[in-house]
Coordinates of C-alpha atoms in Angstrom, one line a residue:
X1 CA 83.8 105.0 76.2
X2 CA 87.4 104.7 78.2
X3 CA 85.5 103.7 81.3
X4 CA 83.9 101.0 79.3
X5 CA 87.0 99.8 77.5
X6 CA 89.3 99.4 80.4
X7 CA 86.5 97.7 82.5
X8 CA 86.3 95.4 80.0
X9 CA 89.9 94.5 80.4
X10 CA 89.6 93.7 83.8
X11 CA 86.5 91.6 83.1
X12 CA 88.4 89.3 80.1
X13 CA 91.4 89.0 82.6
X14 CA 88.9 87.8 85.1
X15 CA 87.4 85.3 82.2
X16 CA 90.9 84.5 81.3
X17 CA 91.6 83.0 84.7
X18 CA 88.8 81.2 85.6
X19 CA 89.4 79.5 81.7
X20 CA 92.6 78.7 82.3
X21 CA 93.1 78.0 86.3
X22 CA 89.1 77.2 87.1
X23 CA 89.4 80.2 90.0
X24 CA 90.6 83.4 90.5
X25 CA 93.2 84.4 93.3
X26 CA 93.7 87.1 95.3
X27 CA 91.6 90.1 96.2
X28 CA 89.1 92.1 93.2
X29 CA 91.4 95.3 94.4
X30 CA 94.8 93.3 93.9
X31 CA 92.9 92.1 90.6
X32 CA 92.1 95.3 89.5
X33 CA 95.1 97.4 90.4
X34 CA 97.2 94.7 88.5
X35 CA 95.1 95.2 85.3
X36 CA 95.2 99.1 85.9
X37 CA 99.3 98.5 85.6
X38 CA 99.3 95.9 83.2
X39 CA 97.0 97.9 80.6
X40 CA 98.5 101.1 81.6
X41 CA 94.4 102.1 82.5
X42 CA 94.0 105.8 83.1
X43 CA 90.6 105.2 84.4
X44 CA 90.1 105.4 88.3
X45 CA 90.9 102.1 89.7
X46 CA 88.2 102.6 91.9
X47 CA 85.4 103.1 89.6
X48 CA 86.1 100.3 87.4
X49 CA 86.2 98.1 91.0
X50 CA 83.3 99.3 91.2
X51 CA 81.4 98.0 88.0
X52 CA 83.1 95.1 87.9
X53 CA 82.6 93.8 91.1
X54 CA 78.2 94.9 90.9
X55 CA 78.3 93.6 87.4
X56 CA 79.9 90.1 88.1
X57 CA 77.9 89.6 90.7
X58 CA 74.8 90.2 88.8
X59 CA 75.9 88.6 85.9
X60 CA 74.1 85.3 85.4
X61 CA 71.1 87.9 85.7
X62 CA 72.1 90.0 83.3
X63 CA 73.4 87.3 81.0
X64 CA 69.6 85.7 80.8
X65 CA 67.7 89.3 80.5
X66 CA 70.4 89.8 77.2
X67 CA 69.5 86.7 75.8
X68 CA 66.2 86.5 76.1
X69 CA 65.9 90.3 74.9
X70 CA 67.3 89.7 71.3
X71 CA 70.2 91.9 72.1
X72 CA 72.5 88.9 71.5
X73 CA 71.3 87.8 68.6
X74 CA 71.9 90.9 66.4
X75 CA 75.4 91.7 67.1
X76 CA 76.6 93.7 63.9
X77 CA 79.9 92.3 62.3
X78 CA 82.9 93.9 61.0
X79 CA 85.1 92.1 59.0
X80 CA 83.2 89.1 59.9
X81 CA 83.5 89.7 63.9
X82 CA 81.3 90.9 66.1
X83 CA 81.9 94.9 66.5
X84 CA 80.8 94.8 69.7
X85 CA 82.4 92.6 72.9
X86 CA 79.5 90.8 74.9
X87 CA 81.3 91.8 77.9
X88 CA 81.3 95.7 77.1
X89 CA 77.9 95.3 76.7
X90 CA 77.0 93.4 80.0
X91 CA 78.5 96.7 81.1
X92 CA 76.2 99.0 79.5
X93 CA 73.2 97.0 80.0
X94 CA 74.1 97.1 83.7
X95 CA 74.3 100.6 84.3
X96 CA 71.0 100.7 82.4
X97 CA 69.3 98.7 84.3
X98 CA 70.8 98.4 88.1
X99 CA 72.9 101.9 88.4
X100 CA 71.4 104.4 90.4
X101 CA 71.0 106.6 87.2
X102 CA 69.7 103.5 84.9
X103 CA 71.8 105.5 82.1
X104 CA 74.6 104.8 80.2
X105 CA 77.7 106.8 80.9
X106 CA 79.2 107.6 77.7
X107 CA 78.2 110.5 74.8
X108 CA 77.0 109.0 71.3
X109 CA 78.9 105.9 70.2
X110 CA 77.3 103.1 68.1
X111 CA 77.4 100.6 70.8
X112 CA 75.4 102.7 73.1
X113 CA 73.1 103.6 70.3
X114 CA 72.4 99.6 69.9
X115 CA 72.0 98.9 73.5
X116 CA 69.5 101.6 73.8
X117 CA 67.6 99.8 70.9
X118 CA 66.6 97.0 73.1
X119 CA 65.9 99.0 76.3
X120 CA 62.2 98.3 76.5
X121 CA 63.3 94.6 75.6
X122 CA 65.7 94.8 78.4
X123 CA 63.2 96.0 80.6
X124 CA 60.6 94.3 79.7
X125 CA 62.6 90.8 80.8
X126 CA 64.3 92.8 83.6
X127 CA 60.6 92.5 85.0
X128 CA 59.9 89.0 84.1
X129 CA 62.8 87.8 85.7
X130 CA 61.7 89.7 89.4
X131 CA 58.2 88.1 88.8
X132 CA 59.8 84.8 88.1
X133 CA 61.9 84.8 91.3
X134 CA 59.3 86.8 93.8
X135 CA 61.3 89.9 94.1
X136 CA 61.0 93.3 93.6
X137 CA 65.1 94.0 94.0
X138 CA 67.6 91.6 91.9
X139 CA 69.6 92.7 95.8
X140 CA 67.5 90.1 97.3
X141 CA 68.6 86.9 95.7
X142 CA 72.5 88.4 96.1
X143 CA 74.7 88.7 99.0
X144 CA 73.8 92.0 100.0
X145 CA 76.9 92.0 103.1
X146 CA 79.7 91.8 99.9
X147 CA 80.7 95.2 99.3
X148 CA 79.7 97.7 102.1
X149 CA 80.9 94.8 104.6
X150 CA 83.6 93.7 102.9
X151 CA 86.0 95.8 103.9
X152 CA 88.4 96.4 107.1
X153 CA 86.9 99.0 110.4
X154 CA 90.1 100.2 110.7
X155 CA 93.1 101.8 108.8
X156 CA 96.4 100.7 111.1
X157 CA 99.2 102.4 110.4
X158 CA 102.7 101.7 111.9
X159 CA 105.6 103.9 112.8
X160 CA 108.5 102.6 110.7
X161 CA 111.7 103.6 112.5
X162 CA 114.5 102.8 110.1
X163 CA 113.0 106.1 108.0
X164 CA 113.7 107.9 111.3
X165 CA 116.9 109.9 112.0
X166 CA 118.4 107.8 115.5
X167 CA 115.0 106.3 115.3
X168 CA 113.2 108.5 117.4
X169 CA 109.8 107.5 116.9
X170 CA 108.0 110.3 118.6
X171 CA 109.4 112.9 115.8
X172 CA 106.6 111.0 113.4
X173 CA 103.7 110.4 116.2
X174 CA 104.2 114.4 117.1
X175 CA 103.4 115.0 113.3
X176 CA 100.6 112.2 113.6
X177 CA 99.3 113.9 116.1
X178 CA 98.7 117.3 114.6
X179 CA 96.7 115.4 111.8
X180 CA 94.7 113.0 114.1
X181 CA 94.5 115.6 117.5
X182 CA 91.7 113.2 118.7
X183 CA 93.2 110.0 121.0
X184 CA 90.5 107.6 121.8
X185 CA 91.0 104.5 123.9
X186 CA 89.6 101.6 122.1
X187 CA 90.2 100.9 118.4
X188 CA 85.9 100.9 118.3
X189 CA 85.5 104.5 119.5
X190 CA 87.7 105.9 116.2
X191 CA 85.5 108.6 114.2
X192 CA 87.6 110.6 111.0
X193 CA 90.4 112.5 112.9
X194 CA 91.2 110.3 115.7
X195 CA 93.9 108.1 116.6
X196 CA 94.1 104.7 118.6
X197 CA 97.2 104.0 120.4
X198 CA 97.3 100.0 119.8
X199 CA 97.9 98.5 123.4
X200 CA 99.3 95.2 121.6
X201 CA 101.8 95.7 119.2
X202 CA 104.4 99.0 119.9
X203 CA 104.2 101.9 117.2
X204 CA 101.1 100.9 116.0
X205 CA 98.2 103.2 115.7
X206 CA 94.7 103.2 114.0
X207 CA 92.8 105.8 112.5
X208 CA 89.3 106.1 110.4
X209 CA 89.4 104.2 107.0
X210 CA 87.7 108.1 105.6
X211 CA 91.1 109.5 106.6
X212 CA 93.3 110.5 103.5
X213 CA 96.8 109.1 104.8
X214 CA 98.2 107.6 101.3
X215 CA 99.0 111.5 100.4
X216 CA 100.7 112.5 103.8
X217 CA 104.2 113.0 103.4
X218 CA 105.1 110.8 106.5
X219 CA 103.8 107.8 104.0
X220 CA 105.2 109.1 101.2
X221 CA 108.8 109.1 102.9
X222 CA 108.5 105.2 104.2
X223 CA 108.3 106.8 107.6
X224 CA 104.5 104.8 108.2
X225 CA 103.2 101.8 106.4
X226 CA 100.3 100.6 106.2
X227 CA 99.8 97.3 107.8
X228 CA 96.6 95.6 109.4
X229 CA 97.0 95.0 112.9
X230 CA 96.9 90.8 112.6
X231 CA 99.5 91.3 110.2
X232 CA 102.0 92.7 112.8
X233 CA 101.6 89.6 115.0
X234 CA 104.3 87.0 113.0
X235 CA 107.6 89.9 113.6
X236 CA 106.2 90.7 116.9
X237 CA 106.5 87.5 118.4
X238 CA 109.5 86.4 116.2
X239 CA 110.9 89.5 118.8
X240 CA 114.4 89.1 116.7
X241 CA 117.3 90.7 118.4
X242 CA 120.0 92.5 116.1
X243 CA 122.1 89.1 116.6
X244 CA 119.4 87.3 115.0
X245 CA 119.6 86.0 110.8
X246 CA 115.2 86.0 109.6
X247 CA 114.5 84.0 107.0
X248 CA 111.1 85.2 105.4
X249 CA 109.9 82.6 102.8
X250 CA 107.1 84.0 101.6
X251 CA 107.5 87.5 101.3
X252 CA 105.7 90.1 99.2
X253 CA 104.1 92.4 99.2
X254 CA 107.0 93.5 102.2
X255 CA 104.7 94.2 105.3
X256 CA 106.0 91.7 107.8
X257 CA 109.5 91.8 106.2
X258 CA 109.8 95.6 106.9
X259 CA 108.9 94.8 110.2
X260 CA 111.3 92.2 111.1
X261 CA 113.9 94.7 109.9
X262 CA 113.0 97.3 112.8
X263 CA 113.0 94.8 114.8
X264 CA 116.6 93.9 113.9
X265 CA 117.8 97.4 112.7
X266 CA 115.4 99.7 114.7
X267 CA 117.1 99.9 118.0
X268 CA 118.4 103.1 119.0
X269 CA 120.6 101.7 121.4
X270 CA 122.7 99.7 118.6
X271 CA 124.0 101.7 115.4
X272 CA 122.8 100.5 112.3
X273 CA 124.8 98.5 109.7
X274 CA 124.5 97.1 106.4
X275 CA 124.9 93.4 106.8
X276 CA 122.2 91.2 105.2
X277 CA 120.4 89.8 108.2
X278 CA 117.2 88.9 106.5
X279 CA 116.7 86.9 103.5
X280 CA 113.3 86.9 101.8
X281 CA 111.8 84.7 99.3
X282 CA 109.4 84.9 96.9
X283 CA 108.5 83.0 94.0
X284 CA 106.2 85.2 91.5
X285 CA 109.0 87.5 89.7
X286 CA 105.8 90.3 89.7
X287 CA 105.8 90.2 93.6
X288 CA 109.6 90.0 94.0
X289 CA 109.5 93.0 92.1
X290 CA 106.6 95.1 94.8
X291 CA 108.9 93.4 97.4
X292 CA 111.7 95.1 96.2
X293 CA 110.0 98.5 95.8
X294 CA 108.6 97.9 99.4
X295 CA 112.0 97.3 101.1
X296 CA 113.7 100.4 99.8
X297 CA 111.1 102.8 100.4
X298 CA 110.9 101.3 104.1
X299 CA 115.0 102.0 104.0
X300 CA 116.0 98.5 104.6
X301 CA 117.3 97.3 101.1
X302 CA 120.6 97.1 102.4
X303 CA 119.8 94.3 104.7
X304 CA 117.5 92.2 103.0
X305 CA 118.5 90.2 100.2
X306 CA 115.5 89.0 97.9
X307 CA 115.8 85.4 96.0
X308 CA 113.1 84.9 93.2
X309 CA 112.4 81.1 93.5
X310 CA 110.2 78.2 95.7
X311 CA 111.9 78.3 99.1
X312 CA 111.4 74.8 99.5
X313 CA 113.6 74.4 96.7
X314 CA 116.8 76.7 96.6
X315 CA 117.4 77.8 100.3
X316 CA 119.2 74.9 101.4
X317 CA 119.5 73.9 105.7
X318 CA 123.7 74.2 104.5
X319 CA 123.4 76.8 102.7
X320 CA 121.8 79.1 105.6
X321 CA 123.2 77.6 108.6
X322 CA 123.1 80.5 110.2
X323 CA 119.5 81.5 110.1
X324 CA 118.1 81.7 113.6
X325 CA 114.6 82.8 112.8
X326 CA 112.0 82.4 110.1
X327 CA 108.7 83.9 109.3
X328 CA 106.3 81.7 107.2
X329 CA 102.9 83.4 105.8
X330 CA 102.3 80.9 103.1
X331 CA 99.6 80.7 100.6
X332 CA 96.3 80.0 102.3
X333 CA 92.7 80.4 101.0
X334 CA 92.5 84.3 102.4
X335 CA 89.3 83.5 104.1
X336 CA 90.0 85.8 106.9
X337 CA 91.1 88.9 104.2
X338 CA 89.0 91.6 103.1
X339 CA 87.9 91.9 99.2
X340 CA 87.6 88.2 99.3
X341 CA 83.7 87.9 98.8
X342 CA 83.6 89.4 95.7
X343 CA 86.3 87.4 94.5
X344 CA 84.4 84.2 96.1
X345 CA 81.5 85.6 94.0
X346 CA 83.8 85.4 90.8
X347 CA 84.9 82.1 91.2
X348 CA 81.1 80.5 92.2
X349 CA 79.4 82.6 89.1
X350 CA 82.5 81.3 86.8
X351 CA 81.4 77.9 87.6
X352 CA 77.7 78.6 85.8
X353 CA 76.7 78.5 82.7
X354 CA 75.3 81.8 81.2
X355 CA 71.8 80.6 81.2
X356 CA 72.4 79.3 84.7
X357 CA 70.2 81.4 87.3
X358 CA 69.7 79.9 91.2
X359 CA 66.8 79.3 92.5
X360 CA 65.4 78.1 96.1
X361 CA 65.4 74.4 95.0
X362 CA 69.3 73.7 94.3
X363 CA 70.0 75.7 97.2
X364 CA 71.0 72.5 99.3
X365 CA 72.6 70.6 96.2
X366 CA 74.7 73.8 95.5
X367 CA 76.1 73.9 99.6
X368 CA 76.8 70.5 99.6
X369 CA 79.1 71.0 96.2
X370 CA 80.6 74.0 97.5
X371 CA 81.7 72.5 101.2
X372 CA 82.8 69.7 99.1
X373 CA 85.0 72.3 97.0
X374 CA 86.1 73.7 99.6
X375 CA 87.8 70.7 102.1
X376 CA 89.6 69.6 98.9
X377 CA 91.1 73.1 98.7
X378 CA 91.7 73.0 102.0
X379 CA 93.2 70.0 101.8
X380 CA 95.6 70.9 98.9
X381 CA 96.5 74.2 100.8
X382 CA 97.1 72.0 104.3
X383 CA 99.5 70.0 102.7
X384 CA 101.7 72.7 100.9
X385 CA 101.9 74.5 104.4
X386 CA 102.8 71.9 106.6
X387 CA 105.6 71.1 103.7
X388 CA 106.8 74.8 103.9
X389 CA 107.6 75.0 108.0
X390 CA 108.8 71.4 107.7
X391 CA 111.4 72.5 105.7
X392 CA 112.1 75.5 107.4
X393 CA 112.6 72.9 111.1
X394 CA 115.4 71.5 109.2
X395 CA 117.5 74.7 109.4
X396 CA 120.1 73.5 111.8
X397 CA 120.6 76.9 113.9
X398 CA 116.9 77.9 113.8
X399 CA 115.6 78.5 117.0
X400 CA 112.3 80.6 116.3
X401 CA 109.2 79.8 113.6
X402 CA 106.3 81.8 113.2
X403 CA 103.7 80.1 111.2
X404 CA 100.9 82.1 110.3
X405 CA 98.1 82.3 107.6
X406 CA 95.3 84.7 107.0
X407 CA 93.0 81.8 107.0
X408 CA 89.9 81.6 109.6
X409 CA 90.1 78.0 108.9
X410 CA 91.1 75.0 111.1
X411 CA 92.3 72.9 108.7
X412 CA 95.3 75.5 107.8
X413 CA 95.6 76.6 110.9
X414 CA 95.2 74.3 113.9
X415 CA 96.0 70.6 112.4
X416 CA 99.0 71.9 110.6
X417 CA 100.3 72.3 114.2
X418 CA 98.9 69.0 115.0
X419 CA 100.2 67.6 112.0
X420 CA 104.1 69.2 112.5
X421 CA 104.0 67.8 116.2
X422 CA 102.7 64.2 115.2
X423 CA 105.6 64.1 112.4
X424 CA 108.8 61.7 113.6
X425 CA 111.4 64.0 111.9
X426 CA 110.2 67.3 113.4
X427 CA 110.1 65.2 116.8
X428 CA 113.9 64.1 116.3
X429 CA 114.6 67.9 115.9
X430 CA 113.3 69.0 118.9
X431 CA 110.3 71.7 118.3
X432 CA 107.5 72.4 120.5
X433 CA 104.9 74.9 120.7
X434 CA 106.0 77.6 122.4
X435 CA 104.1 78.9 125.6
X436 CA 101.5 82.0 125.6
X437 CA 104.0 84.1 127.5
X438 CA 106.0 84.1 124.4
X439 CA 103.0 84.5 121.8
X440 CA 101.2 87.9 122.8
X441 CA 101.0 86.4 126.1
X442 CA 98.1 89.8 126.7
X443 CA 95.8 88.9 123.4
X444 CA 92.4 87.5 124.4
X445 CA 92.0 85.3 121.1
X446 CA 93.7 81.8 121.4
X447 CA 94.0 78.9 119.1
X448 CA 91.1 76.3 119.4
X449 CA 91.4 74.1 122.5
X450 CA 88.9 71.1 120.9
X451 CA 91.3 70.5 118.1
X452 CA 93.7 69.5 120.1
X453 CA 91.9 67.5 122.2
X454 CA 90.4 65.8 119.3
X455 CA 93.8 63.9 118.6
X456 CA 95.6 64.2 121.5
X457 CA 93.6 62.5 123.5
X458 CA 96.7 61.2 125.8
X459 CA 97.4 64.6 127.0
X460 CA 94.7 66.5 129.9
X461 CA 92.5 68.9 129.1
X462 CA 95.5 71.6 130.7
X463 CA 98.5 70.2 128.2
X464 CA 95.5 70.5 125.0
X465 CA 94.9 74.2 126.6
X466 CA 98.7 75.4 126.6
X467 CA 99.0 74.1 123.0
X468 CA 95.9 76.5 121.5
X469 CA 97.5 79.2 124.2
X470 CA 100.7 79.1 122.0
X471 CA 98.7 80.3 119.2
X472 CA 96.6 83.2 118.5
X473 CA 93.6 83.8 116.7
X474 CA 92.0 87.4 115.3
X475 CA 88.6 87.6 114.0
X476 CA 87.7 89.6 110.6
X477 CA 85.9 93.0 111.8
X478 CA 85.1 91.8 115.2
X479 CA 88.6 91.9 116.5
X480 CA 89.7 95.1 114.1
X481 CA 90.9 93.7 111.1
X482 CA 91.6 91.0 109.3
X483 CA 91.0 87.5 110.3
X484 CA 94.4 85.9 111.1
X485 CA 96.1 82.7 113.1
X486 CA 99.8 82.4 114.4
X487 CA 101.7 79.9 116.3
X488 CA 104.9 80.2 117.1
X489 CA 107.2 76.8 117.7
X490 CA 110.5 77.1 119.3
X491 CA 113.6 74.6 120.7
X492 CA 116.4 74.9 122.7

């Protein structure tokens, strides 16, 4: 019954948010492992991901077959509530009718008992329904890509060298290598105990997603982190020297602040200090509070100081005159992240009523509603970016700015660069895009010429193509990853 009972925390947390906010952010896993700490779940967290992300995504089917079944209408009371929580039910009722098994997991227990009273009911409109739709497999009418493809081809790992005594990085690849004995020399080629030396971003390395690397000690000690390859891009091009002062405004979970930090702190030729170099941001207490955790198991704590709060509003040009740097992953719509189609899947089924099932005929009413969704969100998020590396031009001795989302999109990509260029006060404070030799200069995936062109249309088809080469693209899965976009502006 545990299994039932904590799933069905996760699923009214998941009903709480689309009640109150109309959507649900952030990834099912980030969903789920924040319920699993929240609720103190003992329960595998990935088991109940699991049935929470089948069962949601069959759920306006499942909600009908209940209904029409009678199984709704019978709900014993205690105390003049119902004993049993429609949501735990849509649980058992889904492992009884789509798990491999059809059974319920659990011994006796009166809720199970009643389920199993309508199971030929259940059934019975289990069959109707498929008839009803011309299907033999509810799989058909579902997006069948969500889970098995939703995820990344490649675990990337990178050597963190401020864990490392004088920073010697080949101490950890020489244990790396006794655990992965297998190089291979393109990330596509990597089967379960092999290793890909990454040819773009230094001390980065990918291995099989199969390959247990979470119990290793070298993770355990903060000596490699887990970060996706796209992910490394913003620190990497920022290239800050151990004269440089980062600013990071949008910081947790950690990833790319760690990584500015060996940039700064990682050099072997200059001895490490303890002078606060970096200052991050973050405005959700919850995530300052991972971002902390993250900083100190990478061994960086000392030089990173963490402000709770909207960066827009309490880190001052005055107050951080000398900030020569500044990293900027804002909020975006995660269109390029893995996990996202089953939260997508959420937020579309939230929208539906529980007798609400689609058919072929509001297929073209329910796209045009969605794209319509979607550019106002888009929109909304557009905005909110182009206000954040606004503010962060302003800085009087900033130099450096990598923008960068993990957003497949144009709109938050793209025309924020277009609209920060067209802007009169970022004009007057003299940033440019900077050129490809300073962006990953060796990356294949470029910005997108055509928007460019599309409103510059003073400027030649070269000056539109060294605008998109100052910014670089990554495709989800087909480049090895995440989908990503970064652009990097710079002045004299």
């Amino acid at each position: 019954m545990e299994f039932y009972r904590d799933s069905t925390w996760v699923l009214e947390y998941l009903e709480g948010q689309i009640e109150k906010t109309g959507r649900v952010s952030g990834s099912l896993q980030t969903i789920v492992l924040r319920c699993c700490k929240q609720y103190r779940i003992k329960t595998n967290p990935k088991h109940i991901y699991a049935i929470v992300s089948s069962c949601w995504k069959y759920k306006p089917y499942l909600d009908k077959i209940m209904k029409k079944s009678g199984l709704l209408d019978a709900i014993p009371r205690k105390k003049g509530k119902p004993a049993f929580s429609k949501l735990t039910l849509l649980l058992l009722c889904h492992d009884l009718l789509l798990s491999k098994a059809k059974r319920i997991q659990m011994g006796k227990h009166p809720i199970k008992n009643y389920v199993l009273k309508y199971k030929n009911a259940l059934n019975a409109e289990f069959v109707k329904l498929k008839i009803k739709l011309k299907i033999t497999d509810l799989s058909q009418v579902v997006d069948k890509d969500d889970a098995a493809d939703d995820m990344t081809p490649v675990r990337w790992i990178r050597i963190n060298p401020l864990r490392i005594s004088n920073h010697d990085t080949d101490q950890v690849l020489n244990e790396l290598k006794k655990k992965f004995p297998t190089r291979v020399n393109t990330w596509k080629d990597i089967i379960p105990g092999s290793i890909y030396y990454d040819e773009f971003i230094p001390n980065l390395y990918g291995i099989h997603i199969s390959d247990k690397i979470t119990s290793h000690e070298l993770y355990k000690q903060g000596k490699i982190i887990i970060q996706d390859r796209a992910s490394c891009f913003p620190a990497h091009i920022l290239n800050p020297s151990a004269d440089d002062v980062v600013i990071d405004a949008c910081s947790a979970p950690g990833n790319k602040t760690t990584h500015v930090a060996a940039h700064i702190f990682g050099d072997p030729e200059n001895p490490r200090n303890d002078n606060v170099q970096i200052y991050a941001f973050e405005k959700d207490p919850e995530r300052a509070q991972i971002l902390q955790k993250m900083i100190k198991t990478a061994g960086c704590h000392k030089n990173i100081d963490v402000n709770v709060g909207d960066f827009t509003q309490i880190a001052t040009p005055s107050k951080y005159s000398d900030v020569t740097g500044f990293i900027l992953d804002p909020s975006c719509s995660g269109s390029g992240i893995f996990g996202r189609k089953s939260v997508d899947i959420l937020n579309n089924h939230g929208k539906k009523s529980n007798d609400e099932v689609p058919d072929e005929n509001d297929a073209e009413e329910t796209t045009d509603s969605k794209n319509e969704q979607l550019k106002e969100r888009l929109s909304k998020l557009a905005s909110f970016q182009f206000q954040i590396v606004r503010h962060a031009m302003s800085f009087p001795n900033a130099k450096k700015i990598v923008y960068s989302t993990c957003s497949i999109h144009a709109e938050e990509n793209e025309r924020v660069v277009i609209d920060l260029l067209l802007d009169k006060k970022v004009q007057s404070w003299g940033w440019r895009v900077a050129k490809k030799e300073l962006v990953l200069p060796t990356w294949y995936r470029r910005g997108f010429k055509e928007e460019f062109q599309e409103v510059f249309t003073d400027k030649t088809e070269q000056e539109c193509q060294e605008l998109a080469d100052g910014c670089v693209r990554a495709l989800p899965k087909e480049d090895g990853g995440i989908g990503f976009f970064a652009v990097c502006f710079v002045r004299d």
